[in-house]
mmCIF file of N, CA and C in Angstrom:
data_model
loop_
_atom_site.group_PDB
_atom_site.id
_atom_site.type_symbol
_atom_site.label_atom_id
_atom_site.label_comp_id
_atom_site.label_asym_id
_atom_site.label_seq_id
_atom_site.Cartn_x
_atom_site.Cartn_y
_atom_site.Cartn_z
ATOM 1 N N UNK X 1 -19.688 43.879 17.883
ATOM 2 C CA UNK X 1 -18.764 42.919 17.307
ATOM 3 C C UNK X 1 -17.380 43.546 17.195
ATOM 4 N N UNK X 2 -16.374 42.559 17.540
ATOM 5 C CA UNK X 2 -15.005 43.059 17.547
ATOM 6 C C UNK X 2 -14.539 42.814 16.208
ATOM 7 N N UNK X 3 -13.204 43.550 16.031
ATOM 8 C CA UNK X 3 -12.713 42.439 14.372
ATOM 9 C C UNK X 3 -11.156 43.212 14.607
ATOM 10 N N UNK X 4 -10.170 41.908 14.293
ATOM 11 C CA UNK X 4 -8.680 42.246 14.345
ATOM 12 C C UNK X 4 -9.017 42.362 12.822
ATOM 13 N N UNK X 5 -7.808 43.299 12.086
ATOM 14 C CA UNK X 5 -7.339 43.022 11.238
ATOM 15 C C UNK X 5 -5.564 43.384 11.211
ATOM 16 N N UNK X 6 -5.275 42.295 10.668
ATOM 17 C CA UNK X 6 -3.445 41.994 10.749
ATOM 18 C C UNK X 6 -3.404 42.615 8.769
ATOM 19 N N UNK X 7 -1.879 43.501 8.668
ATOM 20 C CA UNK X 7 -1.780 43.540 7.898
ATOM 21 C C UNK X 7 -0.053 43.745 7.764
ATOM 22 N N UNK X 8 0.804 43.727 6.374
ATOM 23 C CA UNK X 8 2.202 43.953 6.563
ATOM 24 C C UNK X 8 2.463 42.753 6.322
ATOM 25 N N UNK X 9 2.366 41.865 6.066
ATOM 26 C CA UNK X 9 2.755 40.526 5.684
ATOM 27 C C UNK X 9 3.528 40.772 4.323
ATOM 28 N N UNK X 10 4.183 39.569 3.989
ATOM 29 C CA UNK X 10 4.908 39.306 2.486
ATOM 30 C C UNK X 10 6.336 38.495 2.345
ATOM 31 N N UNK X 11 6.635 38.392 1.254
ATOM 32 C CA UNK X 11 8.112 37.723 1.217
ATOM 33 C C UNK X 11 9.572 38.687 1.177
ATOM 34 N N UNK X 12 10.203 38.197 2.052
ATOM 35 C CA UNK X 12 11.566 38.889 2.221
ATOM 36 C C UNK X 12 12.529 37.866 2.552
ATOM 37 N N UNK X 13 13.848 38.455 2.509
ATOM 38 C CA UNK X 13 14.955 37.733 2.109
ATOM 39 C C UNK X 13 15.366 37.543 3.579
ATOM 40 N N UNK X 14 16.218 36.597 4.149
ATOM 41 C CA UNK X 14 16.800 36.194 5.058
ATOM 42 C C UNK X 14 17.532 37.458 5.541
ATOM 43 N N UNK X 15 17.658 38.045 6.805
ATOM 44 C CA UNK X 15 18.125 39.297 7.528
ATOM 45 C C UNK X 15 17.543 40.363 7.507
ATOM 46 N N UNK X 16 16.454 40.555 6.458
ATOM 47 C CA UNK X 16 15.382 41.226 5.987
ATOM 48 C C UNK X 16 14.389 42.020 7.292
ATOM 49 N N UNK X 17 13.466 43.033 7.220
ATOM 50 C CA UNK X 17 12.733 43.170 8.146
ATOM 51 C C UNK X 17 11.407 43.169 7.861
ATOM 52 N N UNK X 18 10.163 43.196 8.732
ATOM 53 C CA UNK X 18 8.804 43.701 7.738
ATOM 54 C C UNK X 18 8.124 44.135 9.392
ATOM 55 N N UNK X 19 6.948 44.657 9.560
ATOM 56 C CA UNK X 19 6.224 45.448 10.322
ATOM 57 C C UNK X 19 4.677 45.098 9.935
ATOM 58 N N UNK X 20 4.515 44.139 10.882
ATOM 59 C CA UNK X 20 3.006 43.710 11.193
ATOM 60 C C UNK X 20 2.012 44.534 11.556
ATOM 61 N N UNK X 21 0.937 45.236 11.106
ATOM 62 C CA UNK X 21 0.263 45.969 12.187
ATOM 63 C C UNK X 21 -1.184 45.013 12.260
ATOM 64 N N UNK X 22 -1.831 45.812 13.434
ATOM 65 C CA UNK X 22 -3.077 44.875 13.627
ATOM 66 C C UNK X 22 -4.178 46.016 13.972
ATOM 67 N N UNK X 23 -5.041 46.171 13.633
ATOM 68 C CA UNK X 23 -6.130 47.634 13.727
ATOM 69 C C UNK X 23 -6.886 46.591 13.957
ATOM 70 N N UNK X 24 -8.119 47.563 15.440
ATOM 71 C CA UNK X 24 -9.137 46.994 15.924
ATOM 72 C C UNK X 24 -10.239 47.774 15.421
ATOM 73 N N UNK X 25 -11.069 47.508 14.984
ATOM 74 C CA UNK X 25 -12.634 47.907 14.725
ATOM 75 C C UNK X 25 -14.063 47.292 15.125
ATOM 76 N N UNK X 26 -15.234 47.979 14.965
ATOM 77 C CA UNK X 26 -16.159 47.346 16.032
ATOM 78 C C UNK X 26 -16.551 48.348 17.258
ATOM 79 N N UNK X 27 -17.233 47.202 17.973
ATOM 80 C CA UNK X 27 -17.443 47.847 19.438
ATOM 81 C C UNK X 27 -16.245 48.460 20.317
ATOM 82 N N UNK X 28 -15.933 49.307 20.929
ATOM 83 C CA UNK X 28 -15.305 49.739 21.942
ATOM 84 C C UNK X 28 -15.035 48.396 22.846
ATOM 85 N N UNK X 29 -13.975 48.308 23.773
ATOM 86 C CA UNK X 29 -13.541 46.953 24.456
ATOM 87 C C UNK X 29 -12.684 47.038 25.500
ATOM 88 N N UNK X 30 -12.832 46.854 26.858
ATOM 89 C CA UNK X 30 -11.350 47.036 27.405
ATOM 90 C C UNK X 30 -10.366 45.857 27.447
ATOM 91 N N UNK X 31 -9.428 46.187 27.029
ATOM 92 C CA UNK X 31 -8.860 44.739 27.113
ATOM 93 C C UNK X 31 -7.412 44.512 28.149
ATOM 94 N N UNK X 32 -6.970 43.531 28.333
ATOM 95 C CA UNK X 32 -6.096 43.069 29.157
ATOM 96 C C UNK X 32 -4.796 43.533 28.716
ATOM 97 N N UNK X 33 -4.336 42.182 27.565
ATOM 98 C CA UNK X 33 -3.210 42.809 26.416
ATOM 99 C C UNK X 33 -3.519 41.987 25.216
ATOM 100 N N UNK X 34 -2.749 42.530 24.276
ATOM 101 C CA UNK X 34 -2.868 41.725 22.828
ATOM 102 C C UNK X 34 -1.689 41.234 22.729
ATOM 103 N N UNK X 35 -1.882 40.711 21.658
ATOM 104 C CA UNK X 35 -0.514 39.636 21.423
ATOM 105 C C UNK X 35 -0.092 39.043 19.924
ATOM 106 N N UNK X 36 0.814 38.994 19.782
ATOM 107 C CA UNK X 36 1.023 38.146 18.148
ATOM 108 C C UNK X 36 1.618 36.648 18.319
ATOM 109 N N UNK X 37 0.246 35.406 17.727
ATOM 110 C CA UNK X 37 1.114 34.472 17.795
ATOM 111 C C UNK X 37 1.401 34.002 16.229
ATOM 112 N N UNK X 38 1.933 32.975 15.591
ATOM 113 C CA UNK X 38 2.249 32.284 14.547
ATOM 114 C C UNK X 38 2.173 30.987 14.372
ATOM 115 N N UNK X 39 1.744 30.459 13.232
ATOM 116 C CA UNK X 39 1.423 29.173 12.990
ATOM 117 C C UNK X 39 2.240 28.885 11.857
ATOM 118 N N UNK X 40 3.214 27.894 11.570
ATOM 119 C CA UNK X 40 3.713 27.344 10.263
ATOM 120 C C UNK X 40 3.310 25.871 9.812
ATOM 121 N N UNK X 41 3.155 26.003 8.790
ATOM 122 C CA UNK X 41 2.444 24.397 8.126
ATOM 123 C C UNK X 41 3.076 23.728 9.005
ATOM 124 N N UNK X 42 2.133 22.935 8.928
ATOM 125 C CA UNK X 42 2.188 21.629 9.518
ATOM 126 C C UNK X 42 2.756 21.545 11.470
ATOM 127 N N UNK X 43 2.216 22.762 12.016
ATOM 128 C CA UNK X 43 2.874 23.059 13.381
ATOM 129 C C UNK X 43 1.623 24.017 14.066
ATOM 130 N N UNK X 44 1.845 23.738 15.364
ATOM 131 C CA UNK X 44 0.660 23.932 16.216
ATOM 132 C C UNK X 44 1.063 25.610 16.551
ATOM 133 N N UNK X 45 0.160 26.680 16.730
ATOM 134 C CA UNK X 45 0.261 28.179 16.549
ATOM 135 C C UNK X 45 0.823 28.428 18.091
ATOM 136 N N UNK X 46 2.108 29.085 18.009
ATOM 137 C CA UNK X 46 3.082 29.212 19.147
ATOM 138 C C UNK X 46 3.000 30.977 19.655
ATOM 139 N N UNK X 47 3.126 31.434 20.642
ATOM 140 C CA UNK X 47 2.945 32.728 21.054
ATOM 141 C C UNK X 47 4.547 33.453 20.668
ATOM 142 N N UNK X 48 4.498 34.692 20.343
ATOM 143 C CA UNK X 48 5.930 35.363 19.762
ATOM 144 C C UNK X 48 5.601 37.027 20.804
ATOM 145 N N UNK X 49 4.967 37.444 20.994
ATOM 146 C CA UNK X 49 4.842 38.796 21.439
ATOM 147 C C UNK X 49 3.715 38.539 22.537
ATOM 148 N N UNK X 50 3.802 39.747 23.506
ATOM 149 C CA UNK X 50 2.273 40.405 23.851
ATOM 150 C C UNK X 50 2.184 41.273 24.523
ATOM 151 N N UNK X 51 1.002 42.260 24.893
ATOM 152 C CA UNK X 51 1.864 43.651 25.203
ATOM 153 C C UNK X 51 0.805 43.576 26.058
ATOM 154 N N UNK X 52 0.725 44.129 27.595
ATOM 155 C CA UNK X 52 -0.761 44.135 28.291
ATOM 156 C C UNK X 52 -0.895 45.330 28.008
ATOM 157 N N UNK X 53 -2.330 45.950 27.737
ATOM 158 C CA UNK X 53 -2.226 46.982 28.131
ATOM 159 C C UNK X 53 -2.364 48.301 28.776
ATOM 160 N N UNK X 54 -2.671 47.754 30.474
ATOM 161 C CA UNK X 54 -2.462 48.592 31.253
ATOM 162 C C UNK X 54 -1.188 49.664 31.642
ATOM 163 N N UNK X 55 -0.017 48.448 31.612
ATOM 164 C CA UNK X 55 1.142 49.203 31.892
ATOM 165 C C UNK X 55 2.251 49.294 30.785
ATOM 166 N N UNK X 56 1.558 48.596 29.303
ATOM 167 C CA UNK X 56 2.648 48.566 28.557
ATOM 168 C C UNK X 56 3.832 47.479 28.528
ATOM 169 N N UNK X 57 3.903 46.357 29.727
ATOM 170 C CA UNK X 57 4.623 45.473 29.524
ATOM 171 C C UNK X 57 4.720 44.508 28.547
ATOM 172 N N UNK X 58 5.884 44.456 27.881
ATOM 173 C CA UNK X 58 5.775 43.391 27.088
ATOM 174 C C UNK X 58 6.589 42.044 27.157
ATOM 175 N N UNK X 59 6.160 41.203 26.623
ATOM 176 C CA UNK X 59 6.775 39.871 26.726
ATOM 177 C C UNK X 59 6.966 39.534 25.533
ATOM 178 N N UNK X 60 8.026 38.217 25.011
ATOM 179 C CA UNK X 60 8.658 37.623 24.038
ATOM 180 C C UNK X 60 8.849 36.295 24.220
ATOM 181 N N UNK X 61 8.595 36.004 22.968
ATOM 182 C CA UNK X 61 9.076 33.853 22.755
ATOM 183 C C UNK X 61 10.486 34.254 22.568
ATOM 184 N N UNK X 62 11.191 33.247 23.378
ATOM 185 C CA UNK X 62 13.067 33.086 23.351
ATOM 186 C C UNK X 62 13.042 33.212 21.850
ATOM 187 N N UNK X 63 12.598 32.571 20.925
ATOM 188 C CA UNK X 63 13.206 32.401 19.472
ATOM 189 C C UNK X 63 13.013 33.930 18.894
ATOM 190 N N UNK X 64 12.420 34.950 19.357
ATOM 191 C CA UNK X 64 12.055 36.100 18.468
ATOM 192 C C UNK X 64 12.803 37.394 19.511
ATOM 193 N N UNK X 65 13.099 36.851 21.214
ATOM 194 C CA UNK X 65 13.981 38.374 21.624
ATOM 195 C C UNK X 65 15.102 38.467 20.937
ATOM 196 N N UNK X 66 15.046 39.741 21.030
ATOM 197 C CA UNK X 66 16.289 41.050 20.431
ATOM 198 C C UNK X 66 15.942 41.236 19.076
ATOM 199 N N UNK X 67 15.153 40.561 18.612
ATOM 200 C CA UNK X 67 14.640 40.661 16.982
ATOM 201 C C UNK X 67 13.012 41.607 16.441
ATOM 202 N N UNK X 68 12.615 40.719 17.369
ATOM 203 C CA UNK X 68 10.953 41.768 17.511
ATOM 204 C C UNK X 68 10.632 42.581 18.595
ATOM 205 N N UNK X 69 9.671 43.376 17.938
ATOM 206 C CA UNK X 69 9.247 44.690 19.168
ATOM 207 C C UNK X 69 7.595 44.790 18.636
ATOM 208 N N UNK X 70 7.217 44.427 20.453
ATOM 209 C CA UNK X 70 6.207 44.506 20.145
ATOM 210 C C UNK X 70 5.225 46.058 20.549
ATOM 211 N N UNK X 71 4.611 47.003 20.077
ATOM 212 C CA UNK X 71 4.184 48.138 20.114
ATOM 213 C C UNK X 71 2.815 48.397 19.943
ATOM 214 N N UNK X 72 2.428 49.374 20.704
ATOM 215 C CA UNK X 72 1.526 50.017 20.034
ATOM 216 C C UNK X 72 0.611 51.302 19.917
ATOM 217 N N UNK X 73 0.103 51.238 19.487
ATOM 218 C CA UNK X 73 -0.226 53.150 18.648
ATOM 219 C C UNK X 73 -1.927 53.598 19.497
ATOM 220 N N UNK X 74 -1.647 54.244 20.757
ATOM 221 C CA UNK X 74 -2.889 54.517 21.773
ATOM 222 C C UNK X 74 -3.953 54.786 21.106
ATOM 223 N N UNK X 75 -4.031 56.226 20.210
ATOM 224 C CA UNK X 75 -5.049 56.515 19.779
ATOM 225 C C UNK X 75 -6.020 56.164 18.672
ATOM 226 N N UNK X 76 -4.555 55.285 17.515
ATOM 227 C CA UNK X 76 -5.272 53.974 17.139
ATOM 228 C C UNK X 76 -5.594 52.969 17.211
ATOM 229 N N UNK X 77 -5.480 52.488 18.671
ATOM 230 C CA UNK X 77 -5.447 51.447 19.026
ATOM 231 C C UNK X 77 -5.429 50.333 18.234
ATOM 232 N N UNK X 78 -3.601 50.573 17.862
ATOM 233 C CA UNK X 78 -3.424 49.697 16.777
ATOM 234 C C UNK X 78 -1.932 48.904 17.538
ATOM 235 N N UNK X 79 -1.968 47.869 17.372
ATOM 236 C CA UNK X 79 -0.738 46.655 17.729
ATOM 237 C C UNK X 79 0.382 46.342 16.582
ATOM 238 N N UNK X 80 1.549 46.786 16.661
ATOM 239 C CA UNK X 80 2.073 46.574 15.794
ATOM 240 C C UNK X 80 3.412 45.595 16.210
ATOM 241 N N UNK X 81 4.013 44.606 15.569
ATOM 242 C CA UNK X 81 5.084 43.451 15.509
ATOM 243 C C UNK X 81 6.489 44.235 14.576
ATOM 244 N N UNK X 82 7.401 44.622 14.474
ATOM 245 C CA UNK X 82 8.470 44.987 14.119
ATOM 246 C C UNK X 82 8.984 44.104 14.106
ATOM 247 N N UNK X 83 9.409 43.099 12.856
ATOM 248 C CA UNK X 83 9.881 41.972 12.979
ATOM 249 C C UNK X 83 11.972 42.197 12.269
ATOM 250 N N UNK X 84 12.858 42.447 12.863
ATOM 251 C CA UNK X 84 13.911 42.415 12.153
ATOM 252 C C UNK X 84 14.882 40.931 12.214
ATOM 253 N N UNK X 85 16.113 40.810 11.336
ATOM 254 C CA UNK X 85 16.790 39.962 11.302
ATOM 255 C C UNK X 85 15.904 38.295 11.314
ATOM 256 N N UNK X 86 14.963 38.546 10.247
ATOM 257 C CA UNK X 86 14.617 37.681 9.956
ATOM 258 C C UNK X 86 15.217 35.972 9.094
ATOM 259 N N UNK X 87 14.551 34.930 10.217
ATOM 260 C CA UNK X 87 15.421 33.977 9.530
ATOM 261 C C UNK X 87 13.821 33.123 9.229
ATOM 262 N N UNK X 88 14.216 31.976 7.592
ATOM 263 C CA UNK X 88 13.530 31.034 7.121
ATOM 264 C C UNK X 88 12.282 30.678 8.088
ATOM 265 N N UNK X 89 13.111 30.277 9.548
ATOM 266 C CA UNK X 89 12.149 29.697 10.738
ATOM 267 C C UNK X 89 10.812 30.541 11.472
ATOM 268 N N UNK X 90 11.010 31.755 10.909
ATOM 269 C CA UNK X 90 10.528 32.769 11.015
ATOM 270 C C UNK X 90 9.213 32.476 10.087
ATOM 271 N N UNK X 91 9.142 32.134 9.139
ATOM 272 C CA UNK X 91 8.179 31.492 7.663
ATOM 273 C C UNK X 91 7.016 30.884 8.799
ATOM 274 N N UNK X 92 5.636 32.033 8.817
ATOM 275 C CA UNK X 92 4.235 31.068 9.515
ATOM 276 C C UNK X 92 3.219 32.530 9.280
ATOM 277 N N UNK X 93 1.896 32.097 9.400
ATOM 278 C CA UNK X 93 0.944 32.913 9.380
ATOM 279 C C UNK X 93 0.889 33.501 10.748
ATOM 280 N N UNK X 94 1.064 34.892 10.609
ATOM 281 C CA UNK X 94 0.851 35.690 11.893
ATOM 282 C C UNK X 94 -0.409 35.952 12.190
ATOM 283 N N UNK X 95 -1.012 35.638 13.695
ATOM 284 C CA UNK X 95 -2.055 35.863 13.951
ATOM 285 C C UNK X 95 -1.832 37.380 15.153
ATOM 286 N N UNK X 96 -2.796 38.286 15.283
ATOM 287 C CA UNK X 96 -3.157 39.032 16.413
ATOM 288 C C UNK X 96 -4.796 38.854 16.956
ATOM 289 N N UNK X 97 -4.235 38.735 18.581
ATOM 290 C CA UNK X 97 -5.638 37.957 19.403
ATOM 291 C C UNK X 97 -5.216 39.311 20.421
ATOM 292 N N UNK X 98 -6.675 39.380 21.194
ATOM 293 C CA UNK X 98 -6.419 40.468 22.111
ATOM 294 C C UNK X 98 -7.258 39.293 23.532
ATOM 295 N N UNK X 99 -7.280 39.962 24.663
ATOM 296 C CA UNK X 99 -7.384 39.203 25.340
ATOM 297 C C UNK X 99 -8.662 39.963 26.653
ATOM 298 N N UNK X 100 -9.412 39.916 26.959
ATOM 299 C CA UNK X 100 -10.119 40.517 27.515
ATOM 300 C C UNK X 100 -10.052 40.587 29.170
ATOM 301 N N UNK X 101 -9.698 39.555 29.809
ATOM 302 C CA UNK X 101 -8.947 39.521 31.388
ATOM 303 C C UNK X 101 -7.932 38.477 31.797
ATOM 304 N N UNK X 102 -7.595 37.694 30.662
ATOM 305 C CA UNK X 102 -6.864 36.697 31.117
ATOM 306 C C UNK X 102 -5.374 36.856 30.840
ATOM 307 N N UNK X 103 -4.228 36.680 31.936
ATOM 308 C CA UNK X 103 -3.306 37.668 32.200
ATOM 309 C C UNK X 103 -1.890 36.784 31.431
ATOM 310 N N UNK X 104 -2.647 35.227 31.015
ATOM 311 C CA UNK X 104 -1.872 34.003 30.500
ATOM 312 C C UNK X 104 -1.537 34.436 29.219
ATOM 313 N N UNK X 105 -0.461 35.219 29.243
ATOM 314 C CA UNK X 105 -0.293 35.830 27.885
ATOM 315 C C UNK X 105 0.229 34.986 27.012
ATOM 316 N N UNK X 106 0.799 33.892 27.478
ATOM 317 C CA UNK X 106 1.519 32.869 26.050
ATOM 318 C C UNK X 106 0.586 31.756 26.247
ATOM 319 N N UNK X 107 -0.395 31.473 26.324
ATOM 320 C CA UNK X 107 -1.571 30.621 25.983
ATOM 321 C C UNK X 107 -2.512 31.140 24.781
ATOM 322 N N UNK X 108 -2.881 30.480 23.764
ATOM 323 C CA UNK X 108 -3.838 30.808 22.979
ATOM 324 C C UNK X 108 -4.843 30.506 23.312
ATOM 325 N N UNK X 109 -5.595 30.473 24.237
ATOM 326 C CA UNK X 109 -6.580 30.001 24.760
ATOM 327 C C UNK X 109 -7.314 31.065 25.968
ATOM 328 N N UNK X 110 -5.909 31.764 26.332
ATOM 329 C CA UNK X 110 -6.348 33.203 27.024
ATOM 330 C C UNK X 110 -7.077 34.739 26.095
ATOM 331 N N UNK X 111 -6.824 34.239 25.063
ATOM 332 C CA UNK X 111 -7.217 34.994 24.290
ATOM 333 C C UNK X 111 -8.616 35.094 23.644
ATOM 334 N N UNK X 112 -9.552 36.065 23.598
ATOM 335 C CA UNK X 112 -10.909 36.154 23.375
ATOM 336 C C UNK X 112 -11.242 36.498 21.595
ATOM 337 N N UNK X 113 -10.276 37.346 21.026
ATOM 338 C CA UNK X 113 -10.829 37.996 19.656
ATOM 339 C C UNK X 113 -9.409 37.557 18.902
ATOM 340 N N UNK X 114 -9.866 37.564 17.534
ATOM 341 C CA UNK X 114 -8.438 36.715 16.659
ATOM 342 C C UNK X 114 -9.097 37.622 15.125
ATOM 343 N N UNK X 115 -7.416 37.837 14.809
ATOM 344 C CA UNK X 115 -7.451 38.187 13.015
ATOM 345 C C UNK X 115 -7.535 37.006 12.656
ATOM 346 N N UNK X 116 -7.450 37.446 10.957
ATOM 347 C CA UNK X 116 -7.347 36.373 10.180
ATOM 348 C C UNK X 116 -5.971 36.037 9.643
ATOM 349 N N UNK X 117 -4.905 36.196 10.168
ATOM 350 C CA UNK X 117 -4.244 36.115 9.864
ATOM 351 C C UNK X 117 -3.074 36.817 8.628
ATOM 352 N N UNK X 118 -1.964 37.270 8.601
ATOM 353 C CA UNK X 118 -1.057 37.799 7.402
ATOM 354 C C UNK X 118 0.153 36.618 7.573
ATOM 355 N N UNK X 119 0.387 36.369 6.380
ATOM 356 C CA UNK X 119 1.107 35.478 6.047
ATOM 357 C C UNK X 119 2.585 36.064 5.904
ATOM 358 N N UNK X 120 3.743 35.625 6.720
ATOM 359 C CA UNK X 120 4.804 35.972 6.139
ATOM 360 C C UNK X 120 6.204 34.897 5.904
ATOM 361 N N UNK X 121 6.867 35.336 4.636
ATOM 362 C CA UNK X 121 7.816 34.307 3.929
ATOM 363 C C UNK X 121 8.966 34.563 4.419
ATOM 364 N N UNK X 122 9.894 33.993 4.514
ATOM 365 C CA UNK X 122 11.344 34.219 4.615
ATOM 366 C C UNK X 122 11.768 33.322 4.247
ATOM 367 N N UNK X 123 12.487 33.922 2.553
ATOM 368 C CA UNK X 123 13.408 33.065 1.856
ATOM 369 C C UNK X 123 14.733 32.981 2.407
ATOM 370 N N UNK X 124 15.497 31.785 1.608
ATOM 371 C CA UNK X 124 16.765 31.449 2.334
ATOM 372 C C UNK X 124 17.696 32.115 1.259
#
């Protein structure tokens, strides 16, 4: 059994920064790439990051380049979101999904294993 866990969530002020991480535990896994998407009330969960990781490439949703970096830590095979210059719109539950061969990195549906989510605020 696999298991994301997302952590680093909380409330911060508009321009503010915070640092998502996501630790895998469980079975051993090879995977494709992982990814961070987000869901805000009342709105369908949109892709923001994803990193493959064979070669380390990463990709970005237009609304989050030059702001987030998406990373991560080999020997812990841990995924981490660097979220800076945070704005209000930014306000949704962050999810991390990893993906086992499917290369459709901004589909949630390419994705095989999912956290439970960390919640993060951005006041105005």
């Amino acid at each position: 059994q696999v298991q994301l866990v997302e952590s680093g969530g909380g409330l911060v002020q508009t321009g503010g920064s915070l640092r998502l991480s996501c630790t895998t535990s469980g079975r051993a896994f090879s995977r494709n790439s992982m990814a961070w998407f987000r869901q805000a009330p009342g709105k369908e969960r949109e892709f923001v990051a994803a990193l493959r990781w064979t070669d380390a490439s990463t990709y970005y949703a237009d609304s989050v380049k030059g702001r987030f970096t998406i990373s991560r830590h080999n020997v812990k095979i841990t995924v981490y979101l660097q979220m800076n210059s945070l704005k209000p719109e930014d306000t949704a539950v962050y999810y991390c999904a990893a993906a086992l061969t499917d290369n459709r990195h901004w589909i949630a549906n390419a994705y095989d294993y999912w956290g439970q989510g960390t919640l993060v605020t951005v006041s105005s």
